[in-house]
Amino acid sequence: MCGIWALFGSDDCLSTQCTCAMKIAHRGPDAFRFENVNGFTNCCFGFHRLAIVDHLYGMQPLRIKKFPFLWLCYNGEIYNHLQLKEKFEFEYQTKVDGEILLHLYERFGVEKMVALLDGVFAFVLLDTANRKVFLGRDTFGVRPMFRMLTDDGFLAVCSEAKGLTEITHSMPRPPEVTPFPPGHFEVFTLKSSGKVESVQLGRFHSCTDEPKHAVHDSVRGLLSGFELETVKSNIRVLFENAVRKRLMAHRRIGCLLSGGLDSSLVAATLVKLAKEDELTYPVQTFAIGTEDSPDILAARKVAAHIGSEHHEVIFTPEEGIRAIQEVIYHLETYDITTVRASIGMYLVSKYIRKKTDSVVIFSGEGSDELTQGYIYFHKAPSPKAAAEESERLMKELYLFDVLRADRTTAAHGLELRVPFLDHRLCAYFLSLPEEMRVPKDGVEKHLLRESFKGLNLIPDDILWRRKEAFSDGLSSTKKSWFSYLQDHVEAEVNESQLEMAAKVFPHFPPKTKEGYHYRQVFEKYYPGRAVWLSHYWMPRWIKASDPSARTLSIYKPDKDK
């Protein structure tokens, strides 16, 4: 996890512009570099480093003697870089996983390069010999990247939008700052002035497609056919492989643990594989909640079962409310469910950075979207509709859950790893018959639960624990977290303000006081940028005025099921 920033064809002095790069310094607390491009005095790279691999040669922009015309600035981890290095007999100059991009590009070109990468990434690659600039982002947008392109060809790129909003340019109106689309690459020609022209935007991978790098994968034991036992075995193999490949790190590994199905499976598998790999330290797990929250109690039980070094972060509603402003600043969104869920994740990440030496943090993000885990899937009109909704959610992860997970951890210089968003695991699960993936016997994620049944990997009652939204499970069953938030905004927003919401905020005018308050905070930091949110996250197929699962008529806590 790092922060990348680059300009091509700057209209202003680079020493002035580079102050904007410091807005993402939290993403890389270990080192910073700002470097002009030889021969293009108005082009430059900025890089904030979180050192995970190769402490000596890991600074960027990455350049190697073999290809002096290539400059690479990237944020991510390429899990198959050693397999590709061996397969194509590349000679590495560093131990940096990202070096594989330079070799693949030089031999195959950018389109095949990105298709062969198994990992999470956002990159800017400059080829001065051929006067080309390339951008690319991983399938699910686990690693963020934003771009700004003016009408006259000034290109600015940054890991977070906040690093682009105050860049100076010659246009009379501020140009759009937009998220770079996941699973895509873009090609620009570089003019002698340093300005660029976009000549190609292409998709290299979609979540439903078997990734092209699968032919070079070392995973073994997959069976053919859709018999239940075959499918369950394949899910276990692919999931364990997804966790194993993500052990690649020179810094301490930990895991977020809510006590729900997804994080418990990740934590248990992580502890198991860490023992097999003989890691020199125990895996730390981290739970957050109020004192009597269901998540704290469930996570405590899982940690005892798997033998992790467990940490509990107990927070009060007042502490959570005090964090709203800084959370929205880091998120760059005012989506209601995202803000709610982010506060707990932000506070636990703050604890990890201050109180422990864990830096690489595993999490269960992506499972709900992949395995139809949200409670509203019980109301899907058909398996086909449920499958289509699952794919839609996967493609929008970068706007919601993945955005939340990245920004709240990156705010404290942590690197997030998400095994459920492994390319092969996702492609396989989404290829299964639609009927196999829907909720069954009143239980969501039934197929995933069945796949780990009888293994004693996690306690049985956790394996079959009902879905709790993260922002709900961390609070008491007596009073939900969203209720505390709504009580707080009663004093912040009055009825007359809400009545005028459509005039004050014409783009997606807020309909509740809570939504109004989040929008106020967002506009304070990012005035006029409301279009960054294309739509609110809300349940489907059921009348819902609030995104919380606890407000739905079909919600049943475990004790009532």
Coordinates of C-alpha atoms in Angstrom, one line a residue:
M1 CA 0.0 0.0 0.0
C2 CA 1.5 3.3 -1.1
G3 CA 0.5 6.6 -2.5
I4 CA 1.2 7.4 -6.2
W5 CA 1.0 10.8 -7.9
A6 CA 2.0 12.0 -11.3
L7 CA 1.7 15.0 -13.6
F8 CA 2.2 15.2 -17.4
G9 CA 2.3 18.6 -19.0
S10 CA 1.9 20.7 -15.9
D11 CA 0.8 24.3 -16.5
D12 CA 2.5 25.6 -13.4
C13 CA 5.8 25.3 -11.6
L14 CA 6.3 21.7 -10.3
S15 CA 7.6 22.9 -7.0
T16 CA 4.2 24.5 -6.4
Q17 CA 2.2 21.6 -7.7
C18 CA 4.0 19.0 -5.6
T19 CA 2.5 20.3 -2.4
C20 CA -0.7 18.6 -3.6
A21 CA 1.1 15.3 -3.4
M22 CA 1.5 15.7 0.3
K23 CA -2.2 15.3 0.8
I24 CA -1.8 11.5 0.5
A25 CA 1.3 11.3 2.7
H26 CA -0.7 9.0 5.1
R27 CA -0.6 6.2 2.5
G28 CA 3.2 5.9 2.7
P29 CA 4.7 6.9 6.1
D30 CA 8.1 5.3 5.5
A31 CA 9.6 7.5 2.7
F32 CA 8.7 10.2 0.1
R33 CA 10.3 10.9 -3.3
F34 CA 9.5 13.6 -5.9
E35 CA 11.2 13.2 -9.2
N36 CA 11.1 15.2 -12.5
V37 CA 11.3 13.2 -15.8
N38 CA 14.5 13.7 -17.8
G39 CA 13.8 15.7 -21.0
F40 CA 10.2 16.5 -19.9
T41 CA 10.6 19.3 -17.4
N42 CA 6.9 19.7 -16.8
C43 CA 6.4 16.0 -16.1
C44 CA 7.0 14.4 -12.7
F45 CA 6.3 11.6 -10.2
G46 CA 5.5 11.7 -6.5
F47 CA 5.6 8.6 -4.3
H48 CA 4.8 7.9 -0.7
R49 CA 6.2 4.6 0.4
L50 CA 4.9 2.0 2.8
A51 CA 7.8 -0.5 2.8
I52 CA 6.4 -4.1 2.5
V53 CA 9.0 -5.8 0.3
D54 CA 12.6 -5.0 -0.6
H55 CA 13.5 -2.2 1.8
L56 CA 16.7 -1.3 -0.2
Y57 CA 15.4 -1.0 -3.8
G58 CA 11.7 -0.4 -3.3
M59 CA 11.5 3.3 -3.8
Q60 CA 9.7 4.7 -6.8
P61 CA 9.5 5.7 -9.6
L62 CA 11.1 2.3 -10.2
R63 CA 13.7 2.2 -12.9
I64 CA 16.2 -0.6 -13.8
K65 CA 19.4 -0.4 -15.9
K66 CA 18.1 -2.9 -18.5
F67 CA 15.2 -0.5 -19.5
P68 CA 16.4 3.1 -18.7
F69 CA 13.5 4.5 -20.7
L70 CA 10.8 3.0 -18.5
W71 CA 9.5 4.8 -15.3
L72 CA 7.0 2.9 -13.1
C73 CA 5.0 4.3 -10.2
Y74 CA 2.6 1.7 -8.8
N75 CA 0.7 0.9 -5.7
G76 CA -0.1 -2.8 -5.1
E77 CA 1.1 -6.3 -4.7
I78 CA 1.7 -8.8 -7.6
Y79 CA 1.3 -12.2 -6.1
N80 CA 2.5 -14.2 -9.1
H81 CA 5.6 -12.1 -9.9
L82 CA 8.0 -15.0 -9.0
Q83 CA 6.0 -17.5 -11.1
L84 CA 6.1 -15.1 -14.1
K85 CA 9.8 -14.3 -13.6
E86 CA 10.6 -18.0 -13.7
K87 CA 8.2 -18.8 -16.6
F88 CA 9.6 -16.1 -18.9
E89 CA 13.2 -16.3 -17.5
F90 CA 13.4 -12.6 -16.6
E91 CA 16.5 -11.3 -14.8
Y92 CA 15.5 -9.2 -11.9
Q93 CA 17.5 -6.2 -10.6
T94 CA 15.5 -5.8 -7.4
K95 CA 13.3 -7.9 -5.1
V96 CA 10.3 -5.6 -5.8
D97 CA 7.3 -7.5 -7.0
G98 CA 6.4 -4.5 -9.3
E99 CA 9.6 -5.0 -11.3
I100 CA 7.6 -7.7 -13.2
L101 CA 5.6 -5.0 -14.9
L102 CA 8.7 -3.6 -16.6
H103 CA 9.8 -6.9 -18.0
L104 CA 6.3 -7.9 -19.1
Y105 CA 5.6 -4.6 -20.8
E106 CA 9.0 -4.6 -22.6
R107 CA 8.3 -8.1 -23.9
F108 CA 4.6 -8.3 -24.5
G109 CA 3.2 -4.7 -24.5
V110 CA 0.8 -3.2 -22.0
E111 CA -2.4 -5.2 -22.7
K112 CA -0.9 -8.6 -22.1
M113 CA 1.2 -7.3 -19.2
V114 CA -1.9 -6.3 -17.2
A115 CA -3.8 -9.5 -18.1
L116 CA -1.0 -11.6 -16.7
L117 CA -0.9 -9.8 -13.3
D118 CA -2.4 -11.7 -10.4
G119 CA -2.7 -9.1 -7.7
V120 CA -4.1 -5.7 -6.8
F121 CA -2.6 -2.6 -8.4
A122 CA -2.8 0.9 -9.7
F123 CA 0.0 2.1 -11.9
V124 CA 1.4 4.8 -14.0
L125 CA 4.0 3.5 -16.6
L126 CA 6.0 6.0 -18.7
D127 CA 7.9 4.9 -21.8
T128 CA 10.0 7.8 -22.9
A129 CA 11.5 5.9 -25.9
N130 CA 8.1 5.4 -27.5
R131 CA 6.5 8.5 -26.0
K132 CA 3.7 6.7 -24.2
V133 CA 2.0 6.9 -20.8
F134 CA 0.0 4.0 -19.5
L135 CA -2.5 3.8 -16.6
G136 CA -4.0 0.6 -15.2
R137 CA -6.1 -0.6 -12.2
D138 CA -6.9 -4.0 -10.9
T139 CA -10.1 -5.9 -11.5
F140 CA -12.1 -4.7 -8.5
G141 CA -10.3 -1.5 -7.8
V142 CA -8.8 -2.7 -4.5
R143 CA -6.1 -0.2 -5.1
P144 CA -7.5 3.3 -5.8
M145 CA -6.5 5.7 -8.6
F146 CA -8.0 9.0 -9.8
R147 CA -7.2 10.9 -13.0
M148 CA -7.7 14.5 -14.2
L149 CA -7.3 15.3 -17.9
T150 CA -7.8 18.9 -19.2
D151 CA -9.0 19.8 -22.7
D152 CA -5.4 20.7 -23.7
G153 CA -3.9 17.5 -22.6
F154 CA -2.6 18.1 -19.0
L155 CA -2.9 14.7 -17.2
A156 CA -2.7 14.4 -13.4
V157 CA -3.0 11.0 -11.5
C158 CA -3.3 10.3 -7.8
S159 CA -4.2 7.4 -5.5
E160 CA -6.8 9.6 -3.9
A161 CA -8.9 12.4 -5.3
K162 CA -7.8 14.9 -2.7
G163 CA -4.3 15.0 -4.3
L164 CA -5.8 16.4 -7.5
T165 CA -8.5 18.9 -6.4
E166 CA -6.1 21.9 -5.9
I167 CA -3.7 21.3 -8.8
T168 CA -3.4 24.5 -10.9
H169 CA -4.1 24.5 -14.6
S170 CA -5.0 26.8 -17.5
M171 CA -8.7 25.9 -17.8
P172 CA -11.3 28.4 -16.8
R173 CA -13.3 25.7 -15.1
P174 CA -12.0 22.9 -12.8
P175 CA -11.6 19.7 -14.9
E176 CA -13.3 16.6 -13.7
V177 CA -11.5 14.3 -11.2
T178 CA -12.8 10.8 -11.8
P179 CA -11.9 7.3 -10.5
F180 CA -10.0 5.3 -13.0
P181 CA -12.3 2.3 -14.0
P182 CA -11.2 -1.0 -12.4
G183 CA -10.1 -3.8 -14.8
H184 CA -9.1 -1.2 -17.4
F185 CA -5.9 0.2 -18.9
E186 CA -5.4 3.5 -20.8
V187 CA -2.8 4.5 -23.4
F188 CA -1.7 8.1 -23.9
T189 CA 0.7 9.5 -26.5
L190 CA 3.2 11.9 -24.9
K191 CA 3.9 15.1 -26.8
S192 CA 7.2 17.0 -26.7
S193 CA 5.4 19.6 -24.6
G194 CA 4.7 16.9 -21.9
K195 CA 1.0 17.1 -22.7
V196 CA -0.8 13.9 -23.6
E197 CA -3.6 12.5 -25.8
S198 CA -5.7 9.5 -24.8
V199 CA -5.6 7.0 -27.7
Q200 CA -7.0 3.8 -26.1
L201 CA -9.1 2.8 -23.1
G202 CA -9.5 -1.0 -22.8
R203 CA -10.9 -3.6 -20.4
F204 CA -8.4 -6.4 -19.7
H205 CA -10.5 -8.4 -17.2
S206 CA -14.0 -8.7 -15.8
C207 CA -14.9 -10.5 -12.6
T208 CA -16.8 -13.3 -14.4
D209 CA -13.9 -14.2 -16.7
E210 CA -11.3 -16.8 -15.9
P211 CA -8.1 -14.6 -15.6
K212 CA -5.5 -15.1 -18.3
H213 CA -2.8 -15.5 -15.6
A214 CA -4.6 -18.7 -14.4
V215 CA -2.5 -20.8 -16.9
H216 CA 0.6 -19.9 -14.9
D217 CA -1.0 -20.5 -11.5
S218 CA 0.4 -23.2 -9.2
V219 CA -3.0 -24.1 -7.6
R220 CA -3.6 -27.8 -7.7
G221 CA -6.5 -30.1 -6.8
L222 CA -9.4 -28.5 -8.7
L223 CA -12.1 -30.9 -9.9
S224 CA -14.5 -30.6 -12.9
G225 CA -18.3 -30.7 -12.7
F226 CA -20.9 -29.1 -10.6
E227 CA -21.7 -31.9 -8.1
L228 CA -22.0 -30.4 -4.6
E229 CA -19.0 -32.1 -3.1
T230 CA -16.9 -31.2 -6.1
V231 CA -17.9 -27.5 -5.8
K232 CA -17.3 -27.4 -2.1
S233 CA -13.8 -28.9 -2.5
N234 CA -12.9 -26.4 -5.2
I235 CA -14.1 -23.5 -3.1
R236 CA -11.9 -24.6 -0.2
V237 CA -8.9 -25.1 -2.5
L238 CA -9.3 -21.7 -4.2
F239 CA -9.9 -19.9 -0.9
E240 CA -6.9 -21.4 0.9
N241 CA -4.8 -20.6 -2.2
A242 CA -6.1 -17.0 -2.1
V243 CA -5.0 -16.6 1.5
R244 CA -1.6 -18.3 1.0
K245 CA -0.5 -16.1 -1.9
R246 CA -1.2 -13.0 0.2
L247 CA 1.3 -14.0 2.9
M248 CA 3.9 -12.3 0.7
A249 CA 5.3 -9.6 3.1
H250 CA 8.4 -8.5 5.0
R251 CA 6.2 -6.8 7.6
R252 CA 4.0 -8.2 10.3
I253 CA 0.7 -9.6 9.2
G254 CA -2.6 -9.2 11.2
C255 CA -6.3 -9.7 10.5
L256 CA -9.5 -7.8 11.2
L257 CA -12.0 -10.1 13.0
S258 CA -15.6 -9.1 13.4
G259 CA -16.7 -12.6 14.4
G260 CA -18.8 -12.9 11.3
L261 CA -18.4 -15.7 8.8
D262 CA -16.2 -14.0 6.3
S263 CA -13.5 -12.5 8.6
S264 CA -13.5 -15.6 10.7
L265 CA -12.8 -17.8 7.7
V266 CA -10.0 -15.5 6.6
A267 CA -8.5 -15.3 10.1
A268 CA -8.7 -19.0 10.7
T269 CA -7.1 -19.9 7.4
L270 CA -4.5 -17.2 7.9
V271 CA -3.5 -18.6 11.3
K272 CA -3.4 -22.2 9.9
L273 CA -1.1 -21.2 6.9
A274 CA 1.1 -19.0 9.1
K275 CA 1.9 -22.0 11.2
E276 CA 2.6 -24.1 8.2
D277 CA 4.9 -21.4 6.8
E278 CA 6.5 -21.1 10.3
L279 CA 6.0 -17.4 10.7
T280 CA 8.2 -16.1 13.5
Y281 CA 5.3 -14.3 15.3
P282 CA 1.7 -15.1 16.2
V283 CA -1.0 -13.6 14.0
Q284 CA -2.7 -10.7 15.7
T285 CA -6.5 -10.4 15.3
F286 CA -8.4 -7.2 15.9
A287 CA -12.1 -6.7 16.8
I288 CA -13.9 -3.4 17.5
G289 CA -17.3 -2.7 19.1
T290 CA -19.1 -1.4 22.1
E291 CA -18.8 -3.5 25.2
D292 CA -21.8 -5.6 24.7
S293 CA -21.7 -5.8 20.9
P294 CA -22.3 -9.1 19.2
D295 CA -19.1 -8.7 17.1
I296 CA -16.9 -8.4 20.2
L297 CA -18.3 -11.5 21.8
A298 CA -18.2 -13.6 18.6
A299 CA -14.7 -12.5 17.7
R300 CA -13.5 -13.4 21.1
K301 CA -14.8 -16.9 20.6
V302 CA -13.2 -17.3 17.2
A303 CA -9.8 -16.0 18.4
A304 CA -9.8 -18.5 21.3
H305 CA -10.6 -21.3 18.8
I306 CA -7.9 -20.4 16.3
G307 CA -5.3 -19.3 18.8
S308 CA -4.6 -15.8 17.5
E309 CA -3.1 -13.0 19.6
H310 CA -6.4 -11.1 20.0
H311 CA -7.0 -7.4 20.6
E312 CA -10.3 -5.8 21.4
V313 CA -10.9 -2.2 20.7
I314 CA -13.8 -0.9 22.8
F315 CA -15.2 2.4 21.7
T316 CA -18.1 4.6 22.8
P317 CA -20.6 6.2 20.5
E318 CA -19.2 9.6 21.5
E319 CA -15.7 8.5 20.2
G320 CA -17.3 7.3 16.9
I321 CA -19.2 10.6 16.5
R322 CA -16.1 12.6 17.1
A323 CA -14.4 10.8 14.2
I324 CA -17.1 11.6 11.5
Q325 CA -15.3 14.6 10.1
E326 CA -11.9 13.0 9.6
V327 CA -13.5 9.8 8.3
I328 CA -15.5 11.6 5.6
Y329 CA -12.3 13.6 4.7
H330 CA -10.4 10.3 4.1
L331 CA -13.4 8.5 2.4
E332 CA -14.1 11.3 -0.2
T333 CA -17.8 10.1 -0.2
Y334 CA -21.0 11.0 1.7
D335 CA -22.7 7.6 1.1
I336 CA -24.6 6.9 4.3
T337 CA -23.9 3.2 4.8
T338 CA -20.2 3.7 3.8
V339 CA -19.7 6.4 6.4
R340 CA -21.4 4.4 9.1
A341 CA -19.4 1.3 8.5
S342 CA -16.1 3.3 8.0
I343 CA -16.1 4.8 11.5
G344 CA -15.4 1.4 13.3
M345 CA -12.9 0.4 10.7
Y346 CA -11.1 3.8 10.9
L347 CA -10.9 3.5 14.7
V348 CA -9.6 -0.1 14.7
S349 CA -7.0 0.9 12.1
K350 CA -5.9 3.8 14.3
Y351 CA -5.4 1.4 17.2
I352 CA -3.4 -1.1 15.1
R353 CA -1.0 1.7 13.9
K354 CA -0.5 3.2 17.4
K355 CA -0.5 0.1 19.6
T356 CA 1.0 -2.8 17.5
D357 CA 3.5 -3.5 14.8
S358 CA 1.1 -5.2 12.4
V359 CA 1.1 -3.5 9.0
V360 CA -0.3 -6.0 6.5
I361 CA -4.0 -6.4 7.4
F362 CA -6.2 -9.2 6.1
S363 CA -10.0 -8.6 5.9
G364 CA -13.2 -10.3 4.7
E365 CA -14.3 -7.6 2.2
G366 CA -15.9 -8.8 -1.0
S367 CA -17.6 -12.0 0.3
D368 CA -21.1 -10.5 0.8
E369 CA -21.1 -9.3 -2.9
L370 CA -19.6 -12.5 -4.2
T371 CA -21.6 -15.1 -2.2
Q372 CA -24.9 -13.1 -2.0
G373 CA -24.5 -12.4 1.7
Y374 CA -26.7 -9.4 2.2
I375 CA -30.0 -10.1 3.9
Y376 CA -32.0 -8.6 1.1
F377 CA -30.9 -11.5 -1.2
H378 CA -33.6 -13.6 0.5
K379 CA -36.1 -11.5 -1.4
A380 CA -34.5 -11.9 -4.8
P381 CA -37.3 -12.8 -7.3
S382 CA -35.2 -15.5 -9.0
P383 CA -31.8 -17.1 -8.9
K384 CA -31.0 -15.2 -12.2
A385 CA -31.9 -11.9 -10.6
A386 CA -29.8 -12.7 -7.6
A387 CA -26.8 -13.6 -9.8
E388 CA -27.1 -10.4 -11.8
E389 CA -27.3 -8.4 -8.5
S390 CA -24.2 -10.2 -7.2
E391 CA -22.2 -9.2 -10.4
R392 CA -23.5 -5.6 -10.2
L393 CA -22.2 -5.4 -6.6
M394 CA -18.9 -6.9 -7.5
K395 CA -18.4 -4.3 -10.2
E396 CA -19.3 -1.4 -7.8
L397 CA -17.1 -2.5 -5.0
Y398 CA -14.7 0.3 -5.7
L399 CA -17.4 2.8 -5.0
F400 CA -18.4 1.3 -1.6
D401 CA -17.0 -1.5 0.5
V402 CA -13.5 -1.6 -1.2
L403 CA -13.4 2.2 -1.0
R404 CA -14.2 2.1 2.7
A405 CA -11.7 -0.7 3.4
D406 CA -8.8 1.0 1.5
R407 CA -9.3 4.6 2.8
T408 CA -9.8 3.7 6.5
T409 CA -6.7 1.5 6.6
A410 CA -4.6 3.7 4.4
A411 CA -5.4 6.7 6.6
H412 CA -3.2 5.0 9.2
G413 CA -0.5 3.6 6.9
L414 CA -1.8 0.0 6.8
E415 CA -1.9 -2.3 3.8
L416 CA -5.2 -4.2 3.2
R417 CA -5.4 -7.7 1.7
V418 CA -8.7 -9.2 0.6
P419 CA -8.6 -12.9 -0.2
F420 CA -12.3 -13.1 -1.1
L421 CA -11.5 -10.9 -4.1
D422 CA -9.0 -13.3 -5.6
H423 CA -9.5 -13.4 -9.3
R424 CA -9.7 -17.2 -9.7
L425 CA -12.0 -17.6 -6.6
C426 CA -14.4 -15.0 -7.9
A427 CA -14.4 -16.2 -11.5
Y428 CA -15.1 -19.8 -10.3
F429 CA -17.8 -18.8 -7.8
L430 CA -19.6 -16.7 -10.3
S431 CA -19.5 -19.5 -12.9
L432 CA -21.5 -21.8 -10.7
P433 CA -25.1 -22.6 -11.5
E434 CA -27.3 -19.7 -10.3
E435 CA -29.4 -22.0 -8.1
M436 CA -26.4 -23.1 -6.1
R437 CA -25.5 -19.6 -5.0
V438 CA -28.8 -18.3 -3.6
P439 CA -29.7 -18.3 0.1
K440 CA -31.0 -21.7 1.3
D441 CA -33.1 -22.8 4.3
G442 CA -33.4 -19.2 5.3
V443 CA -29.6 -18.8 5.5
E444 CA -27.6 -16.5 3.3
K445 CA -24.1 -17.6 2.0
H446 CA -25.3 -21.2 2.4
L447 CA -22.9 -22.7 -0.2
L448 CA -19.9 -21.0 1.4
R449 CA -20.9 -22.2 4.9
E450 CA -21.5 -25.7 3.5
S451 CA -18.0 -25.7 2.0
F452 CA -16.4 -25.4 5.4
K453 CA -18.9 -27.5 7.4
G454 CA -17.4 -30.3 9.6
L455 CA -13.8 -29.1 9.4
N456 CA -13.6 -27.4 12.8
L457 CA -11.8 -24.5 11.2
I458 CA -14.1 -22.1 13.0
P459 CA -16.8 -22.8 15.7
D460 CA -20.0 -24.2 14.3
D461 CA -22.2 -21.4 15.7
I462 CA -19.9 -18.8 14.0
L463 CA -20.0 -20.8 10.7
W464 CA -23.8 -20.5 10.7
R465 CA -24.0 -17.0 12.3
R466 CA -26.5 -14.8 10.6
K467 CA -25.3 -11.7 8.6
E468 CA -24.8 -8.5 10.6
A469 CA -23.7 -5.4 8.7
F470 CA -20.4 -4.2 10.1
S471 CA -21.9 -0.9 11.3
D472 CA -24.6 -2.9 13.1
G473 CA -22.6 -5.8 14.6
L474 CA -20.2 -3.5 16.4
S475 CA -22.9 -1.9 18.4
S476 CA -25.3 -3.2 21.1
T477 CA -28.4 -5.1 20.1
K478 CA -30.3 -2.7 22.4
K479 CA -29.4 0.3 20.4
S480 CA -27.8 0.2 16.9
W481 CA -24.8 2.4 15.9
F482 CA -27.0 4.1 13.3
S483 CA -29.5 5.1 16.0
Y484 CA -26.7 6.9 17.9
L485 CA -25.7 8.7 14.7
Q486 CA -29.2 9.8 14.0
D487 CA -29.6 11.1 17.6
H488 CA -26.4 13.1 17.1
V489 CA -27.5 14.8 13.9
E490 CA -30.8 15.9 15.4
A491 CA -28.9 18.6 17.1
E492 CA -26.8 19.3 13.9
V493 CA -29.5 19.7 11.3
N494 CA -32.9 21.3 11.7
E495 CA -36.2 20.7 9.8
S496 CA -35.9 23.9 7.7
Q497 CA -32.5 22.9 6.5
L498 CA -33.8 19.5 5.4
E499 CA -36.7 21.2 3.6
M500 CA -34.2 23.2 1.6
A501 CA -32.0 20.3 0.8
A502 CA -32.9 20.0 -2.9
K503 CA -31.9 23.7 -3.4
V504 CA -28.7 23.5 -1.4
F505 CA -27.6 20.1 -2.7
P506 CA -29.3 19.6 -6.2
H507 CA -27.2 16.4 -6.9
F508 CA -28.7 13.6 -4.9
P509 CA -30.4 15.9 -2.3
P510 CA -30.3 14.2 1.1
K511 CA -33.7 12.9 2.4
T512 CA -32.7 12.5 6.1
K513 CA -30.9 14.6 8.7
E514 CA -28.1 12.1 8.9
G515 CA -27.6 12.2 5.1
Y516 CA -27.7 16.0 5.2
H517 CA -25.0 16.2 7.9
Y518 CA -22.6 13.9 6.0
R519 CA -23.2 16.0 2.9
Q520 CA -22.4 19.2 4.8
V521 CA -19.1 17.6 6.0
F522 CA -18.3 16.4 2.5
E523 CA -18.9 19.8 0.9
K524 CA -16.7 21.4 3.5
Y525 CA -13.7 19.4 2.2
Y526 CA -14.7 18.8 -1.4
P527 CA -17.0 21.7 -2.5
G528 CA -18.7 21.1 -5.8
R529 CA -17.5 17.4 -6.0
A530 CA -20.8 15.7 -5.1
V531 CA -20.8 13.9 -8.5
W532 CA -18.1 11.6 -7.2
L533 CA -21.0 9.6 -5.8
S534 CA -23.1 8.1 -8.6
H535 CA -25.7 6.6 -6.3
Y536 CA -26.4 5.6 -2.7
W537 CA -25.9 2.0 -1.6
M538 CA -29.3 0.6 -0.7
P539 CA -31.0 -2.9 -0.5
R540 CA -33.1 -4.1 -3.4
W541 CA -36.4 -6.0 -3.8
I542 CA -37.7 -4.7 -0.5
K543 CA -39.1 -1.4 0.7
A544 CA -36.2 0.3 2.5
S545 CA -35.7 3.9 3.6
D546 CA -32.4 3.1 5.4
P547 CA -29.5 0.9 4.4
S548 CA -29.1 -0.8 7.8
A549 CA -29.9 -4.5 7.8
R550 CA -31.5 -4.0 11.2
T551 CA -34.2 -1.8 9.8
L552 CA -35.4 -4.5 7.3
S553 CA -38.6 -6.5 8.0
I554 CA -36.7 -9.7 7.2
Y555 CA -33.9 -9.1 9.7
K556 CA -33.7 -11.7 12.5
P557 CA -30.9 -11.8 15.0
D558 CA -29.4 -15.2 15.7
K559 CA -31.3 -15.7 18.9
D560 CA -34.6 -15.4 17.0
K561 CA -33.8 -17.5 13.9

